[in-house]
PDB file of C-alpha atoms in Angstrom:
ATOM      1  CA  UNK X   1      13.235 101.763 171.466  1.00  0.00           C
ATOM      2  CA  UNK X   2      14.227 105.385 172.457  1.00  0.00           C
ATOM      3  CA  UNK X   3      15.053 104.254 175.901  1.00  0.00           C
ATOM      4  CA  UNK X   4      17.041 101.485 174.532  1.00  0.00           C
ATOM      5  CA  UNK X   5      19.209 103.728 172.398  1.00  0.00           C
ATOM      6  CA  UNK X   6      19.115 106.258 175.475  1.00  0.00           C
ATOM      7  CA  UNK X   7      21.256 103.490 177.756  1.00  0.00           C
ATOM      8  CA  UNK X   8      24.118 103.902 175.222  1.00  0.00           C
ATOM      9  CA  UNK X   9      24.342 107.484 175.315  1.00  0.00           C
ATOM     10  CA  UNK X  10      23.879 106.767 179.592  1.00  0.00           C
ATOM     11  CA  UNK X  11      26.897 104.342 179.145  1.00  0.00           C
ATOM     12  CA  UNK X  12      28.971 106.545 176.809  1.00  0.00           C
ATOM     13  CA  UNK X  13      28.534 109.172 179.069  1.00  0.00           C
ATOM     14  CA  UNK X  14      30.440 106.922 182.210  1.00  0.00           C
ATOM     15  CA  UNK X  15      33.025 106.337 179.900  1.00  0.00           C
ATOM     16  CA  UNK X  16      33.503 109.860 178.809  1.00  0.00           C
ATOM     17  CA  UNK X  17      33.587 110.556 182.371  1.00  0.00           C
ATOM     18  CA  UNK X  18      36.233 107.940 183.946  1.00  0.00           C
ATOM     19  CA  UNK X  19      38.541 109.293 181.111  1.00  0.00           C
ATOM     20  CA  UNK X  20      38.301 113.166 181.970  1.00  0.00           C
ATOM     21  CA  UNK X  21      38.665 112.011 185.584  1.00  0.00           C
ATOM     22  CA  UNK X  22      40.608 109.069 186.329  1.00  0.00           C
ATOM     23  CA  UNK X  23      44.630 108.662 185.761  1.00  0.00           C
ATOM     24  CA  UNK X  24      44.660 104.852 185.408  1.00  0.00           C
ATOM     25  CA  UNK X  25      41.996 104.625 183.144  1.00  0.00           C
ATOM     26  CA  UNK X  26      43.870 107.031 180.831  1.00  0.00           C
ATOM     27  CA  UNK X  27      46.615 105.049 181.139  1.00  0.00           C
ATOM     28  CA  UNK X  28      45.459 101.989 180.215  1.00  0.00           C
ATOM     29  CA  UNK X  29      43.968 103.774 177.213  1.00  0.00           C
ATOM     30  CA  UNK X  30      47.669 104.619 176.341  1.00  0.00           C
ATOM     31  CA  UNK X  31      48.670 101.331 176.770  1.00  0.00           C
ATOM     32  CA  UNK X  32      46.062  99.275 174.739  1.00  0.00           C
ATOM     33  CA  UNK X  33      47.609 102.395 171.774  1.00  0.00           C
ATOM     34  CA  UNK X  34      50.948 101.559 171.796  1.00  0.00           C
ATOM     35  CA  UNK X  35      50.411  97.737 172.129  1.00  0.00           C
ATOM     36  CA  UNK X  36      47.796  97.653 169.353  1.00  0.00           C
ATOM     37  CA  UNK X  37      50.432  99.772 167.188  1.00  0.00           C
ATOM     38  CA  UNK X  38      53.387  97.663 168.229  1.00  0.00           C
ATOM     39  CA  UNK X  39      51.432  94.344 167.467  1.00  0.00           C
ATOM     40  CA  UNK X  40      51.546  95.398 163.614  1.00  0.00           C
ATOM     41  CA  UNK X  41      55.224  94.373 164.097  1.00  0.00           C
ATOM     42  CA  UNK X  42      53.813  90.764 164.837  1.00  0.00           C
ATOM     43  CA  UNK X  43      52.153  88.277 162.664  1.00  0.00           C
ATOM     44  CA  UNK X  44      49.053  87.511 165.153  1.00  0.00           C
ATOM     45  CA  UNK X  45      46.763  84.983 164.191  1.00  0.00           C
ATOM     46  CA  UNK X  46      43.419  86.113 164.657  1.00  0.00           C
ATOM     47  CA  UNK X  47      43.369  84.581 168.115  1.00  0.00           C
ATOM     48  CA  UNK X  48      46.074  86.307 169.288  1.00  0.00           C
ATOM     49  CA  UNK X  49      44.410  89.363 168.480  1.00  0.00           C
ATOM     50  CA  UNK X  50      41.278  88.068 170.304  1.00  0.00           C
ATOM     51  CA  UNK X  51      43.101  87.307 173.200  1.00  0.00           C
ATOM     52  CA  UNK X  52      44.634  91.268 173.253  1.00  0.00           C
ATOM     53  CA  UNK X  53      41.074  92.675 172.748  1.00  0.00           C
ATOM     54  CA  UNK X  54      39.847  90.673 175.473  1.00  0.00           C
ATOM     55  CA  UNK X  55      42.502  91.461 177.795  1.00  0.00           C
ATOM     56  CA  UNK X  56      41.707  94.929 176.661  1.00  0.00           C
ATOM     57  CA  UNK X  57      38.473  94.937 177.643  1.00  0.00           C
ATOM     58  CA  UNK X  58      38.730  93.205 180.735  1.00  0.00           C
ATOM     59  CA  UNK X  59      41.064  95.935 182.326  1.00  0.00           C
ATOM     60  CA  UNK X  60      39.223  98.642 180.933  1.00  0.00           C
ATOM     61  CA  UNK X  61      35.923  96.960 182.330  1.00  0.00           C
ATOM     62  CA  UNK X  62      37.606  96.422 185.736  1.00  0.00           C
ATOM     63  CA  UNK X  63      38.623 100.233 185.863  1.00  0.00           C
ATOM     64  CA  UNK X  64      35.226 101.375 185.236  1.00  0.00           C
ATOM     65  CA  UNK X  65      33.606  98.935 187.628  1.00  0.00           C
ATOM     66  CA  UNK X  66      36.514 100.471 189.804  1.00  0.00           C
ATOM     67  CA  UNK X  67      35.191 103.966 189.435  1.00  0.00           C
ATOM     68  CA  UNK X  68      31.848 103.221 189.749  1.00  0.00           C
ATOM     69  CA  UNK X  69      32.280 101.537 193.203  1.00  0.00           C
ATOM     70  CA  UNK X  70      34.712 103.802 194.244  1.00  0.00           C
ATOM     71  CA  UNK X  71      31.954 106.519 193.298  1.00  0.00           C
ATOM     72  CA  UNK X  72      29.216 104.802 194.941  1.00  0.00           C
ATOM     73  CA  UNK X  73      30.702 104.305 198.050  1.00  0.00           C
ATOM     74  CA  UNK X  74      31.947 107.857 198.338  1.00  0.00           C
ATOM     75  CA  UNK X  75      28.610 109.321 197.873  1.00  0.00           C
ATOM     76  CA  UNK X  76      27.445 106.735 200.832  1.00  0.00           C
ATOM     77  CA  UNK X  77      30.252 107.087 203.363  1.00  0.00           C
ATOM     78  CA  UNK X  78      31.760 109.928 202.489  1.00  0.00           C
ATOM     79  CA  UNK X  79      33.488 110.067 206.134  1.00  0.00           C
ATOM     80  CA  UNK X  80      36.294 107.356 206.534  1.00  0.00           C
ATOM     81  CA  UNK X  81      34.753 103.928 207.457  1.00  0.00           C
ATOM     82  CA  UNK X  82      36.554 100.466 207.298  1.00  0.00           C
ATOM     83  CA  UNK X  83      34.185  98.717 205.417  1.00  0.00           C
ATOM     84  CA  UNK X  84      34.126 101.320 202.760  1.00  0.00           C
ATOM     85  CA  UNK X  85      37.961 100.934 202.974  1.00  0.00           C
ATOM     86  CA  UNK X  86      37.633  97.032 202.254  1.00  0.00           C
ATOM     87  CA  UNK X  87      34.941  98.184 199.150  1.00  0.00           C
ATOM     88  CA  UNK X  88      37.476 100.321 197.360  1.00  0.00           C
ATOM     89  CA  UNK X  89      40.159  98.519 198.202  1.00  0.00           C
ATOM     90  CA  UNK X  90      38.932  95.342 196.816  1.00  0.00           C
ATOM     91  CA  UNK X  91      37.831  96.686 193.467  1.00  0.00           C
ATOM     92  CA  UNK X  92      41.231  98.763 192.994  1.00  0.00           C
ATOM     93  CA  UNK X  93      42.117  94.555 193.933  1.00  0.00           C
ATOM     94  CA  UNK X  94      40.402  93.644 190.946  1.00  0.00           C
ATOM     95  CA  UNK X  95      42.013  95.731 188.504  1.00  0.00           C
ATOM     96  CA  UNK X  96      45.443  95.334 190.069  1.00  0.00           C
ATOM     97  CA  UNK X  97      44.734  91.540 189.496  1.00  0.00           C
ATOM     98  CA  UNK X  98      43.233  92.238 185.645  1.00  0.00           C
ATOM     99  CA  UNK X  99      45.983  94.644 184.764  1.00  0.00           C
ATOM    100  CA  UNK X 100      48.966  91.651 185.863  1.00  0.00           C
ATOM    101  CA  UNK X 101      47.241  89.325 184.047  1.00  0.00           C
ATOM    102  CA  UNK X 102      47.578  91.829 181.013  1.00  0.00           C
ATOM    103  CA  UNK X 103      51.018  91.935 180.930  1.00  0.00           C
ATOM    104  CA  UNK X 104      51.099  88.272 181.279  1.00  0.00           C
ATOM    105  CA  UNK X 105      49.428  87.898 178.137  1.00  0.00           C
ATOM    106  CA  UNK X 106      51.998  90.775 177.339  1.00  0.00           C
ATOM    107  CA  UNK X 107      55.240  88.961 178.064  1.00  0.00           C
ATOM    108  CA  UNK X 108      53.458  86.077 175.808  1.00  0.00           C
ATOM    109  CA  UNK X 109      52.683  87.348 173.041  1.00  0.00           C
ATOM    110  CA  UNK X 110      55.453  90.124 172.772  1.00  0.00           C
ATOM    111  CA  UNK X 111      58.123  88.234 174.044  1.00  0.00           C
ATOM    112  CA  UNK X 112      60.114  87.388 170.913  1.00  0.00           C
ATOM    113  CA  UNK X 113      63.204  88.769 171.165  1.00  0.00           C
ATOM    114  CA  UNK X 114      63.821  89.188 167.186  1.00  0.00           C
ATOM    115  CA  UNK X 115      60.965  90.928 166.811  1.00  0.00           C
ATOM    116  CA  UNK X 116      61.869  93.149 169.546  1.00  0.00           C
ATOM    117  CA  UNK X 117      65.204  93.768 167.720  1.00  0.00           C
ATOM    118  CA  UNK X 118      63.123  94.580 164.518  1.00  0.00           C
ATOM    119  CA  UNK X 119      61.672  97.055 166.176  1.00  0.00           C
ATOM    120  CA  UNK X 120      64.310  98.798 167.529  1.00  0.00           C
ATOM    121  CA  UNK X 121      66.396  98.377 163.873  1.00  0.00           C
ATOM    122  CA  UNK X 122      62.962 100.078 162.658  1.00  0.00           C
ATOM    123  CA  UNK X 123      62.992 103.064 164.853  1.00  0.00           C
ATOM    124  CA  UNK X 124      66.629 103.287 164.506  1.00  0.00           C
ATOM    125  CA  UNK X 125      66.680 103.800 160.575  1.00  0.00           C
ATOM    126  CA  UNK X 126      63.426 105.408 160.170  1.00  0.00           C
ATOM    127  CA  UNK X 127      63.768 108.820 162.159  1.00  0.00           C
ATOM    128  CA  UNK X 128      61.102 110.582 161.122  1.00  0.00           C
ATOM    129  CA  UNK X 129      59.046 107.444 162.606  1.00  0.00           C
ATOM    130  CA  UNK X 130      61.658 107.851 165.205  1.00  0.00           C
ATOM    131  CA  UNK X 131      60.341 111.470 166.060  1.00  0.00           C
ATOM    132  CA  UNK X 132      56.698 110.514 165.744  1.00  0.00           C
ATOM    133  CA  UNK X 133      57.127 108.179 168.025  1.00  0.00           C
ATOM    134  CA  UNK X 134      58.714 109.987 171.171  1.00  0.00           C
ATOM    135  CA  UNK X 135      56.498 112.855 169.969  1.00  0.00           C
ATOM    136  CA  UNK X 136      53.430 110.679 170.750  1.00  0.00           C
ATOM    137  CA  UNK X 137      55.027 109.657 173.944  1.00  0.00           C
ATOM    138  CA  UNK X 138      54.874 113.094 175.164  1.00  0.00           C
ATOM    139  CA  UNK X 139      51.353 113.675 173.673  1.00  0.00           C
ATOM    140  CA  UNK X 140      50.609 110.282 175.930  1.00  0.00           C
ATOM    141  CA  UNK X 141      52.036 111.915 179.272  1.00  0.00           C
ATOM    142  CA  UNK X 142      49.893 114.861 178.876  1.00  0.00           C
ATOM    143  CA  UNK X 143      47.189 112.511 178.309  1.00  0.00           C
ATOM    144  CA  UNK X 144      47.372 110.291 181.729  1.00  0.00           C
ATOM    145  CA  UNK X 145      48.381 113.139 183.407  1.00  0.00           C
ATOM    146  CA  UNK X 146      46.352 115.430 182.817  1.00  0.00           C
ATOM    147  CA  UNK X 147      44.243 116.984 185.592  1.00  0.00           C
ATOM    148  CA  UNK X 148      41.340 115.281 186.401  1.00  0.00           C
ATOM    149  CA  UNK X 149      37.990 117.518 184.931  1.00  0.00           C
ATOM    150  CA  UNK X 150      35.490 117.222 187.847  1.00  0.00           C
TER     151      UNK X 150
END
């Protein structure tokens, strides 16, 4: 059972990891923030908020399979070699391909123009939320851009 409970801490550990040292994984981070905050501006059923958690997860998923093959095949071939071109390339592939489909489902689900307009009426009258938010925006670039901790 200790080894079990061990795995998580193995698997938290990757996480922790791909955030202190990859860009696009923070940024995706960012993003699933704002559009979880944003979606409180939306009456989701509960399957539209399945639909963003699994989207969620699927990018995030992709960029840590990313890292990890990326990873792997550094450690392998660290010298330049086409095949471990066509490895990394293909898995920063699959996340291109996850992270499209995620603003997709996006353009779906946030696409309602007088909601958008809400939104913006919202910001525009409430300037301390105003403040807070651009604040966080900056808090969010120092975030993703942040150098990587290796």
């Amino acid at each position: 059972m200790k080894d079990f409970f061990k795995a998580f801490g193995y698997a938290w550990q990757g996480i922790v990891q791909t955030v202190k040292t990859q860009r696009n994984f923070r940024f995706h981070i960012a993003a699933m923030v704002y559009v979880t905050a944003f979606s409180l501006f939306y009456e989701f059923t509960k399957g539209e908020y399945v639909l963003l958690a699994l989207t969620f997860s699927s990018v995030i998923s992709a960029e840590l399979i990313n890292t990890a093959i990326e990873a792997a095949v550094d450690l392998f071939s660290p010298e330049h070699h086409k095949i471990a071109k066509l490895a990394k390339d293909a898995a920063a592939g699959a996340v291109l391909v996850t992270a499209i489909f995620a603003v997709a489902v996006g353009v779906l689900l946030f696409g309602d123009i007088d909601v958008i307009k809400e939104i913006f009426r919202y910001y525009g009258s409430h300037i301390p939320a105003l403040v807070g938010l651009i604040c966080s925006f900056g808090l969010a670039w120092v975030f993703v851009f942040m150098p990587p901790k290796k």
